[in-house]
Coordinates of C-alpha atoms in Angstrom, one line a residue:
X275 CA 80.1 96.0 95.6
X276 CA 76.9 94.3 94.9
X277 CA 73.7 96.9 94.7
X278 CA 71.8 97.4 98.2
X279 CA 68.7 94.9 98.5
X280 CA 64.9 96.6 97.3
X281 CA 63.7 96.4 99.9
X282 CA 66.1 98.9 102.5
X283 CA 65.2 100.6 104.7
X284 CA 66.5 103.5 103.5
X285 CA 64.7 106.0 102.1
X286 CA 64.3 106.5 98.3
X287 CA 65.4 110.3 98.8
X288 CA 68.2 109.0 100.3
X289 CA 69.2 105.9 98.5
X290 CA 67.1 105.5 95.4
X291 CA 69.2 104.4 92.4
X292 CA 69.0 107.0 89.8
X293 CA 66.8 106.0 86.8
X294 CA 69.6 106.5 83.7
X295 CA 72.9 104.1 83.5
X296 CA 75.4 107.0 83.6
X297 CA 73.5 108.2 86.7
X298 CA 73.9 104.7 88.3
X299 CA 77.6 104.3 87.7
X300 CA 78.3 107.9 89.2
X301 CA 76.5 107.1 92.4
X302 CA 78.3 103.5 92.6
X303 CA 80.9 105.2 91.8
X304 CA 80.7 108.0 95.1
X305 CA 79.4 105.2 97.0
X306 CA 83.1 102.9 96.2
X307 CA 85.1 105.8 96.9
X308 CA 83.6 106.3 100.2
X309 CA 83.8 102.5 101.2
X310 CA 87.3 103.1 100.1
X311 CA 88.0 105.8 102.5
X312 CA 86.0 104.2 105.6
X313 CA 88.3 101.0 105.2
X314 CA 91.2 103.0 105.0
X315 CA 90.4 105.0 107.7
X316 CA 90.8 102.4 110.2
X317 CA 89.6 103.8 113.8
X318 CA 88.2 107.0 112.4
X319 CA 86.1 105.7 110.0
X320 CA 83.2 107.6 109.1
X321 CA 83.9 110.4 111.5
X322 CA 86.7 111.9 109.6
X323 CA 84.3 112.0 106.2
X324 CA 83.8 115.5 104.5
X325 CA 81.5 115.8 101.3
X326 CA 84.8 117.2 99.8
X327 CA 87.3 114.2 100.5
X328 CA 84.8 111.7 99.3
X329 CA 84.3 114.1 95.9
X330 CA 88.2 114.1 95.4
X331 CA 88.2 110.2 96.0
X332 CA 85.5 109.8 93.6
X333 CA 87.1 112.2 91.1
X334 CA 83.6 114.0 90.8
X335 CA 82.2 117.7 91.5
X336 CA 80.7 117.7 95.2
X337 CA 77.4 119.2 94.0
X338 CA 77.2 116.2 91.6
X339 CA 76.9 114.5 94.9
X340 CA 73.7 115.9 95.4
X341 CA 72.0 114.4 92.9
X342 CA 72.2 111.1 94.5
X343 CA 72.6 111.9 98.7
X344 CA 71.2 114.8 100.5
X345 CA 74.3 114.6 102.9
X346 CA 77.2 112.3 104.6
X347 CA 75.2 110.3 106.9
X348 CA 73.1 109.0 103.5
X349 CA 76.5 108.1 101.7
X350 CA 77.8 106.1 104.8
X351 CA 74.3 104.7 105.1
X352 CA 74.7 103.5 101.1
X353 CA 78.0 102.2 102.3
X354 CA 76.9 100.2 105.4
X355 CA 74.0 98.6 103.1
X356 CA 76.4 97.5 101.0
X357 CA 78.4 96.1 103.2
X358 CA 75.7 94.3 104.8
X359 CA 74.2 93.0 101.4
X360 CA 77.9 91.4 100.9
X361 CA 77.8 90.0 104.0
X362 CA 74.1 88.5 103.3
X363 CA 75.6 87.1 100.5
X364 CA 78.5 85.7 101.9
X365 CA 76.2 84.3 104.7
X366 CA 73.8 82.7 102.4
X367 CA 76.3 80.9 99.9
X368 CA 77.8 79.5 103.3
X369 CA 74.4 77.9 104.5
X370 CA 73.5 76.5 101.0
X371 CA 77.4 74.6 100.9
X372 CA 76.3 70.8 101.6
X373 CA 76.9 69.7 105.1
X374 CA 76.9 66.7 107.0
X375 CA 75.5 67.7 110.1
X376 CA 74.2 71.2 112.0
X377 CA 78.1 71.0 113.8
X378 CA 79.7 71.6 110.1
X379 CA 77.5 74.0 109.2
X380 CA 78.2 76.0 112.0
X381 CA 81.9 75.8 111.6
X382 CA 81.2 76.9 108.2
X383 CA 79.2 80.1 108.9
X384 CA 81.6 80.8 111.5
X385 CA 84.3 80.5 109.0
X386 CA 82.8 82.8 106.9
X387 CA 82.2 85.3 109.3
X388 CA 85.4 85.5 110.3
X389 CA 87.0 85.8 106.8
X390 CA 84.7 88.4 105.9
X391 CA 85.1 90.6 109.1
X392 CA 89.1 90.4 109.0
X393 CA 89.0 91.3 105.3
X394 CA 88.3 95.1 105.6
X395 CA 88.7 96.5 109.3
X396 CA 87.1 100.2 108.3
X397 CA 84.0 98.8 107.2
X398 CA 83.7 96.1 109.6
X399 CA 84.1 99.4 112.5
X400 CA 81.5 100.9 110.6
X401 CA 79.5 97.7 111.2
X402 CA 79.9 97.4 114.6
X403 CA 80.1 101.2 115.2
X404 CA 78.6 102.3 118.7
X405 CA 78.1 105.9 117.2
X406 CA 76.2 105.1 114.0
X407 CA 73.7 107.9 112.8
X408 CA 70.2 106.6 112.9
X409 CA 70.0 105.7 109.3
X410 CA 73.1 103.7 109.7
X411 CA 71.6 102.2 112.7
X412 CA 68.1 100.9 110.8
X413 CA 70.7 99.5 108.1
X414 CA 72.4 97.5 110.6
X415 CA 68.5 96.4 111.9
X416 CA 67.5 95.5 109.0
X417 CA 70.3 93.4 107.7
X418 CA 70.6 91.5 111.3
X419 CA 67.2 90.6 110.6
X420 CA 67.8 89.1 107.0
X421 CA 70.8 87.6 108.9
X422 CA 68.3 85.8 111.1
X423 CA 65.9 84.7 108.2
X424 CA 69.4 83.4 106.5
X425 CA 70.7 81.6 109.3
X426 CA 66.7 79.9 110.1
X427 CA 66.5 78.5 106.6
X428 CA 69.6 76.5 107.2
X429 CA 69.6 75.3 110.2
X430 CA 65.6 74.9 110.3
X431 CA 66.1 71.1 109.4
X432 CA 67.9 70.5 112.2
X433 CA 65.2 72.1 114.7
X434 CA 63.1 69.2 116.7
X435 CA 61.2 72.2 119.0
X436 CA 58.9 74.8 117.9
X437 CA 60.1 77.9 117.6
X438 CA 59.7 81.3 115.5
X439 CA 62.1 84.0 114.2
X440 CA 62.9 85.6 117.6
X441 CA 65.0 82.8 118.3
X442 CA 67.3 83.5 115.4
X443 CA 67.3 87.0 115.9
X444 CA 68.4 86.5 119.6
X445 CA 71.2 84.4 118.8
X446 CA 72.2 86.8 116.2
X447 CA 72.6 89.9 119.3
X448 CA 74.6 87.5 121.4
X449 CA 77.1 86.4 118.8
X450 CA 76.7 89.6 117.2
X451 CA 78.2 91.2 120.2
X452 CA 81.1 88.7 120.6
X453 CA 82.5 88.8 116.8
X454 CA 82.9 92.9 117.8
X455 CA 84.8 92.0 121.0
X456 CA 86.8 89.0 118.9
X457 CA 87.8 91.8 116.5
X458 CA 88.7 94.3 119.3
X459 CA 91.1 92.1 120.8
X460 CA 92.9 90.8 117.8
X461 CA 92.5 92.2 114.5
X462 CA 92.3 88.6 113.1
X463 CA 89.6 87.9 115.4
X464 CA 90.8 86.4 119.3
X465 CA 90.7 82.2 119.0
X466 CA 88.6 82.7 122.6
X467 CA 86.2 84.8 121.9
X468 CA 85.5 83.3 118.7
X469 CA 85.8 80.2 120.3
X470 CA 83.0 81.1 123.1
X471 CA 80.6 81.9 120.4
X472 CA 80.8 78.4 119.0
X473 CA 80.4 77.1 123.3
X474 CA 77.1 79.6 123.8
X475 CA 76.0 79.1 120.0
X476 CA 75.8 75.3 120.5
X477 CA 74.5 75.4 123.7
X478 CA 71.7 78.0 122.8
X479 CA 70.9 75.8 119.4
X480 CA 70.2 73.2 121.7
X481 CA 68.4 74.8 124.6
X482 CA 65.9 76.5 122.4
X483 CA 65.8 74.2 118.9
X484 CA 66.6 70.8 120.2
X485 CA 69.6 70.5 118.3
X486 CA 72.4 68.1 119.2
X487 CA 76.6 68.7 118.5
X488 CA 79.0 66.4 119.7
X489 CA 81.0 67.5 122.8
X490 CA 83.8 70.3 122.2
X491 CA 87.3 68.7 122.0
X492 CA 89.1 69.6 124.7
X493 CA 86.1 70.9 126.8
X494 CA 86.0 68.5 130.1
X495 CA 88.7 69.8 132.2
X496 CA 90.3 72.2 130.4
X497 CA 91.1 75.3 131.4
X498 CA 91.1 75.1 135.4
X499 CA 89.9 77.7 137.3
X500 CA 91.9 79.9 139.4
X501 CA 91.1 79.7 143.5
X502 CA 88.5 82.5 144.2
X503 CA 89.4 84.9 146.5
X504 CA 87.1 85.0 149.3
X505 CA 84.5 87.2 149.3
X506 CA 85.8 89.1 152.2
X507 CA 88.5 90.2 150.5
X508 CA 87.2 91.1 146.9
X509 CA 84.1 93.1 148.3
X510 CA 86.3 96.2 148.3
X511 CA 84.2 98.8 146.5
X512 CA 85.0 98.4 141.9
X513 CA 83.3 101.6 141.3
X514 CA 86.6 103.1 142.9
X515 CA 88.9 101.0 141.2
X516 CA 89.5 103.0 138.0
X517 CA 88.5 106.9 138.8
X518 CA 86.8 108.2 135.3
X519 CA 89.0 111.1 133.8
X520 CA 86.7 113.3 133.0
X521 CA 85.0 114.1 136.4
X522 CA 85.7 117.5 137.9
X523 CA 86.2 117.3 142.1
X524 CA 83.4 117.6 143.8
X525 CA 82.8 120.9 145.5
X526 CA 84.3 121.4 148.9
X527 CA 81.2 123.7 150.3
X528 CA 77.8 122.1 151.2
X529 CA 76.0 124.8 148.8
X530 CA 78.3 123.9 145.8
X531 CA 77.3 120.4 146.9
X532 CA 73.6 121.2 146.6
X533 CA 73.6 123.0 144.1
X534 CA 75.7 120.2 141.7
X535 CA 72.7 117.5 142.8
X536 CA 70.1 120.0 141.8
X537 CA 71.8 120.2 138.6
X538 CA 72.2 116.0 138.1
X539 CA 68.4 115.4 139.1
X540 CA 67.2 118.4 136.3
X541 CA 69.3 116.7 133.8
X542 CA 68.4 112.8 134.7
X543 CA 64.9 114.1 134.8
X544 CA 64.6 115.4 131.3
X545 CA 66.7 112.8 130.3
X546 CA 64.6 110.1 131.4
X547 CA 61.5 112.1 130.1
X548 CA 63.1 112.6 126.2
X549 CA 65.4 110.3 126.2
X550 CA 69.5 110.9 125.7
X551 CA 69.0 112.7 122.2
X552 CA 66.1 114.9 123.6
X553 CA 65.0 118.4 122.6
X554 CA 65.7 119.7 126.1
X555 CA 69.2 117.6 126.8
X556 CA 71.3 120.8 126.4
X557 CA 72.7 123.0 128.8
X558 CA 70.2 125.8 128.8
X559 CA 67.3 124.2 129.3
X560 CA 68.5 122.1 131.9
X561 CA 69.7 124.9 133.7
X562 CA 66.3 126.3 133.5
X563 CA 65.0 123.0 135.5
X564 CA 67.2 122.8 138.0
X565 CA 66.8 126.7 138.7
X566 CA 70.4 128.3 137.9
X567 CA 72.1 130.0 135.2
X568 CA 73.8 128.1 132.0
X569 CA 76.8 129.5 133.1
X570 CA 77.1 127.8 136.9
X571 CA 76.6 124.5 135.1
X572 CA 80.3 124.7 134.7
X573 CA 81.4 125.3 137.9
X574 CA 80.6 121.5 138.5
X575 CA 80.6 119.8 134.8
X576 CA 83.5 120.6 132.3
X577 CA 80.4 120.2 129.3
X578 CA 77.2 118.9 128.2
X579 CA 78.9 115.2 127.7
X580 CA 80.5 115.1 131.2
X581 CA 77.0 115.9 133.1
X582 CA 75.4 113.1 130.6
X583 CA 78.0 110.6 131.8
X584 CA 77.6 111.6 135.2
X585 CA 73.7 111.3 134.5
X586 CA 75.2 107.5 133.5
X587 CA 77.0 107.0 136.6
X588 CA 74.5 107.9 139.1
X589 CA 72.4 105.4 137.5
X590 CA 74.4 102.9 137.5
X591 CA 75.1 103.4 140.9
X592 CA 71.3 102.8 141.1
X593 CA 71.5 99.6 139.9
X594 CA 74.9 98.3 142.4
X595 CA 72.8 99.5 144.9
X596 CA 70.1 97.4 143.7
X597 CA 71.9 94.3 143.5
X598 CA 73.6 95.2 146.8
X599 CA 69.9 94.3 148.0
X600 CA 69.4 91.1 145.7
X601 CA 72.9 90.2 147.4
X602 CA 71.8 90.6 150.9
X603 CA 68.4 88.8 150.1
X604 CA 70.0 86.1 149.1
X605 CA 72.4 85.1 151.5
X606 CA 72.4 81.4 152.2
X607 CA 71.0 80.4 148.8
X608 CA 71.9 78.7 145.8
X609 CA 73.2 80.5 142.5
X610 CA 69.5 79.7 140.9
X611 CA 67.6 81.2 143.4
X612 CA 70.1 84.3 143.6
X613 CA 70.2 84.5 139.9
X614 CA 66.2 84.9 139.5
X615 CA 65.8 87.0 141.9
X616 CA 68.5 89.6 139.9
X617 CA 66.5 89.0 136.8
X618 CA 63.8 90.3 138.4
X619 CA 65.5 93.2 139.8
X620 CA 67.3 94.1 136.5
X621 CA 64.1 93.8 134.6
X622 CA 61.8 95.6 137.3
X623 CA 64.9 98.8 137.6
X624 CA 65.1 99.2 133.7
X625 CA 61.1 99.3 132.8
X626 CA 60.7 101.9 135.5
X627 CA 62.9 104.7 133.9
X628 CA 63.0 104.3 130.4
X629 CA 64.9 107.1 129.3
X630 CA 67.6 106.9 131.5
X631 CA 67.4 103.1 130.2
X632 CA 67.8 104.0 126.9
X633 CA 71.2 106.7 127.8
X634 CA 72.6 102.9 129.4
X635 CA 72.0 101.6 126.4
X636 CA 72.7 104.1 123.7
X637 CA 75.4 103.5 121.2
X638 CA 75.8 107.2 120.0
X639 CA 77.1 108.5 123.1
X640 CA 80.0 110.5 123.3
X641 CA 83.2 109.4 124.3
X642 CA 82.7 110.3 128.0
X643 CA 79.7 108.0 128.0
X644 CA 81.5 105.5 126.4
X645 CA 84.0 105.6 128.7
X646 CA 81.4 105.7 131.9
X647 CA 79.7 102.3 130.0
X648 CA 83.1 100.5 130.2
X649 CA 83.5 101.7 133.7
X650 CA 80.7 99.9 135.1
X651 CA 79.9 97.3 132.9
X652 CA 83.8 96.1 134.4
X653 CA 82.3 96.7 137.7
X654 CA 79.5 94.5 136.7
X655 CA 81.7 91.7 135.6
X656 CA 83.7 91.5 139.1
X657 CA 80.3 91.7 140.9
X658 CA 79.0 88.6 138.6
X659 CA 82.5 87.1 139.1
X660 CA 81.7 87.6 143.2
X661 CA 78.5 85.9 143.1
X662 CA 79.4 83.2 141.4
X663 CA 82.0 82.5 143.8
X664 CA 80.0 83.2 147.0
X665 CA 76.7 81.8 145.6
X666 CA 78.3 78.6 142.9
X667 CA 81.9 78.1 144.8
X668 CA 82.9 78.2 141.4
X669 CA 83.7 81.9 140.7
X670 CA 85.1 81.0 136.8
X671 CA 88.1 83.8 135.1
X672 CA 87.2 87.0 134.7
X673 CA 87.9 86.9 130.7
X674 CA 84.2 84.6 131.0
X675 CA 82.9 87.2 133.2
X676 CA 83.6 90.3 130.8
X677 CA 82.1 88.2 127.7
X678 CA 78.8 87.4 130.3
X679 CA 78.3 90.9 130.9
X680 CA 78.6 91.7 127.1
X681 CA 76.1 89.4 125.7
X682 CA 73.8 90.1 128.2
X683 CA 73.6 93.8 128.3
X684 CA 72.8 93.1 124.1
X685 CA 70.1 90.7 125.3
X686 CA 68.5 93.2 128.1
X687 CA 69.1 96.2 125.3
X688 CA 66.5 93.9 122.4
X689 CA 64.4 92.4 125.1
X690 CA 63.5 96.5 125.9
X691 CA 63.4 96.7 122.5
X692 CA 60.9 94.6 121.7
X693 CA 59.1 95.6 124.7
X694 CA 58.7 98.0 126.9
X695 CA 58.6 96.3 130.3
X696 CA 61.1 93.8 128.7
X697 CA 60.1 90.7 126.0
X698 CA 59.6 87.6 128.2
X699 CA 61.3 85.4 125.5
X700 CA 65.0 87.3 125.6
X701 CA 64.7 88.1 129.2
X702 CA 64.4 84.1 129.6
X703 CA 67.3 83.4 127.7
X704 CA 69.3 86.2 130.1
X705 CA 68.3 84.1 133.2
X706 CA 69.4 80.6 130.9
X707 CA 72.5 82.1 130.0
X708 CA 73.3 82.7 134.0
X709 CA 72.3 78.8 135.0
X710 CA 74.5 77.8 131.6
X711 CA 77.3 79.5 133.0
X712 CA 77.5 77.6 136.0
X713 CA 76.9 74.7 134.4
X714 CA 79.4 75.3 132.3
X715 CA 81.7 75.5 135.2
X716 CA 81.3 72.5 136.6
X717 CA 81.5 70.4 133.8
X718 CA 85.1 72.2 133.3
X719 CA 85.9 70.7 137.3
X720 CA 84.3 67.5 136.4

């Protein structure tokens, strides 16, 4: 593997290469053996690491290890800027390949991308892992952002509008998030998810930079819609459609009842304050809030993690509720007028609790969380997949839908990001996104 960049974001405590040669081959030599073992590892990855697995695999004493990384999360953290220094590479010998026009180059980067991602499945989990430490996480930040830089310098003279770095860096969250779902659906990388991030890539490039590509082969007609179902009879509540296993039954008495909503408010309420990771998100302390012992928590929550994803749910039953209201607002309009008025209602619902925001958001949640994330955001997708039929007449496949909701929960996650009632710019782009999908649509019918 090459050496990490200078300039990572790592600390040097953490990272810094060790001033003697025999020093530097040792740690390149721990930090190999731990690539090794991520990428063998396939679907455990980094989780299953112990100091003393990676010593044997490095054939090296584990407190030799500590001359070079303080602990695991620092060798992973090596690891993933390695990774992403390769993939830099690989990125940036792509871009400076002559091309003919801004269409071939994208081909080519795409093509790279996906040769690179299918080559080692561990470490590309690693890359795209939901439950990366923070160190991990500022690796991943820090190499999207070179990503961005790379990918600006070669399609810059193809640009005919103004623009600045932002716009790289959002088109890097929304394919970003579809090469992880091309990879989760087919280990080679899925021919239409990959094949959607060439549509939205071209059609962003255009939107914001003024670049033109040719028309898709195959695009006009293809792929006929099904018939929506009417609207009557898909408005049968999602939220019930897949019950979440973790969930104990609700209490039969009304004081059990009470006493479990007393419970949820303390711990969305110090959640929202800290945020999912806070000081007081434990069951003590929010036992202490909502008045009761530690030990009647568990009467009504199996653990800490199933509270948090029913902290999750209750919010996101917030936000149907919401929409329920955009919905009944916009009866008799058009899918543009429907479609602001939800921007404004998604942007105006996640500025006003930012913790709980953040939870929604959070990709080191447990696997409860995780699990209360897919939930919904496949209750999202059939609402969107509603409204476009009752609002557009052209409701579009569910497959589309499911890839929608994906890219734009990335978007909302950086536009609260950036800032924190929501970056004008990305939140834009969300509400484009929505209008491009119809329009999308009905060039398909046309």
């Amino acid at each position: 593997m090459s050496p990490a960049p200078e300039n990572s974001p790592l600390s040097p405590a953490n990272v810094a290469l060790p001033p003697q040669e025999r020093g530097r081959t040792r740690r390149a030599q721990i930090v190999r053996a731990t690539a090794l073992l991520i990428d063998s590892a396939f679907s455990t990855g980094r989780r299953g690491l112990t100091l003393r697995g990676i010593a044997e695999a490095a054939e090296t004493p584990v407190a030799s290890i500590y001359h070079y990384f303080p602990d695991v999360d620092s060798i992973v953290a090596a690891v993933a800027a390695e990774y992403g220094s390769e993939l830099s590479s690989a990125v940036e010998a792509g871009v400076s390949r002559p091309t003919a026009s801004a269409s071939s180059l994208l081909d080519t980067i795409f093509a790279v991308y996906r040769e690179f991602f299918s080559a080692r499945p561990g470490l590309r989990e690693l890359w795209f892992d939901r439950k990366a430490s923070d160190k991990v996480v500022e690796i991943h930040r820090h190499f999207r952002a070179g990503l961005a830089k790379i990918l600006g310098a070669g399609l810059d003279k193809y640009s005919t509008k103004p623009h600045d770095l932002l716009t790289y860096q959002t088109w890097i969250e929304i394919t970003g998030i579809l090469w992880e779902m091309a990879f989760q659906c087919d280990p080679e990388g899925d021919n239409r998810v990959i094949a959607e991030i060439s549509e939205v890539s071209k059609r962003f490039l255009h939107r914001r930079l003024g670049i033109t590509f040719p028309p898709s082969a195959g695009t006009r007609g293809r792929d006929r819609e099904k018939p929506a179902a009417s609207h009557a009879t898909s408005s049968a509540p999602a939220e019930e459609s897949a019950p979440r296993t973790w969930e104990l039954p609700p209490p039969p008495q009304a004081r059990g009842r009470k006493n479990r909503t007393l419970i949820l408010a303390a711990a969305s309420a110090l959640i929202n304050a800290q945020g999912p990771h806070g000081p007081d998100v434990n069951v003590r302390a929010i036992a202490g809030a909502a008045g009761t012992s530690p030990g009647s928590i568990y009467r009504y929550f199996e653990d800490l993690d199933s509270l948090v994803a029913a902290v999750a749910a209750a919010y996101m039953h917030d936000l149907l509720a919401v929409l329920d209201e955009v919905e009944d607002a916009s009866e008799g309009q058009d899918y543009g007028s429907f479609n602001k008025r939800k921007m404004a209602a998604y942007q105006a619902f996640f500025a006003r609790r930012p913790g709980l925001r953040e939870l929604w958001f959070d990709r080191r949640t447990s696997e409860k969380v995780q699990e209360t994330h897919a939930h919904y955001r496949r209750i999202l997708a059939e609402r969107n997949h509603q409204a476009m039929a009752r609002y557009s007449r052209l409701p579009g496949e569910m497959f589309g839908h499911t890839l929608h909701i994906e890219v734009t929960g990335a978007l909302w996650d950086l536009a609260f990001t950036l800032d924190p009632q929501g970056h004008p710019y990305v939140i834009d782009e969300i509400e484009e996104l929505g209008i491009d999908f119809v329009r999308r649509l009905r060039e398909r019918e046309n």
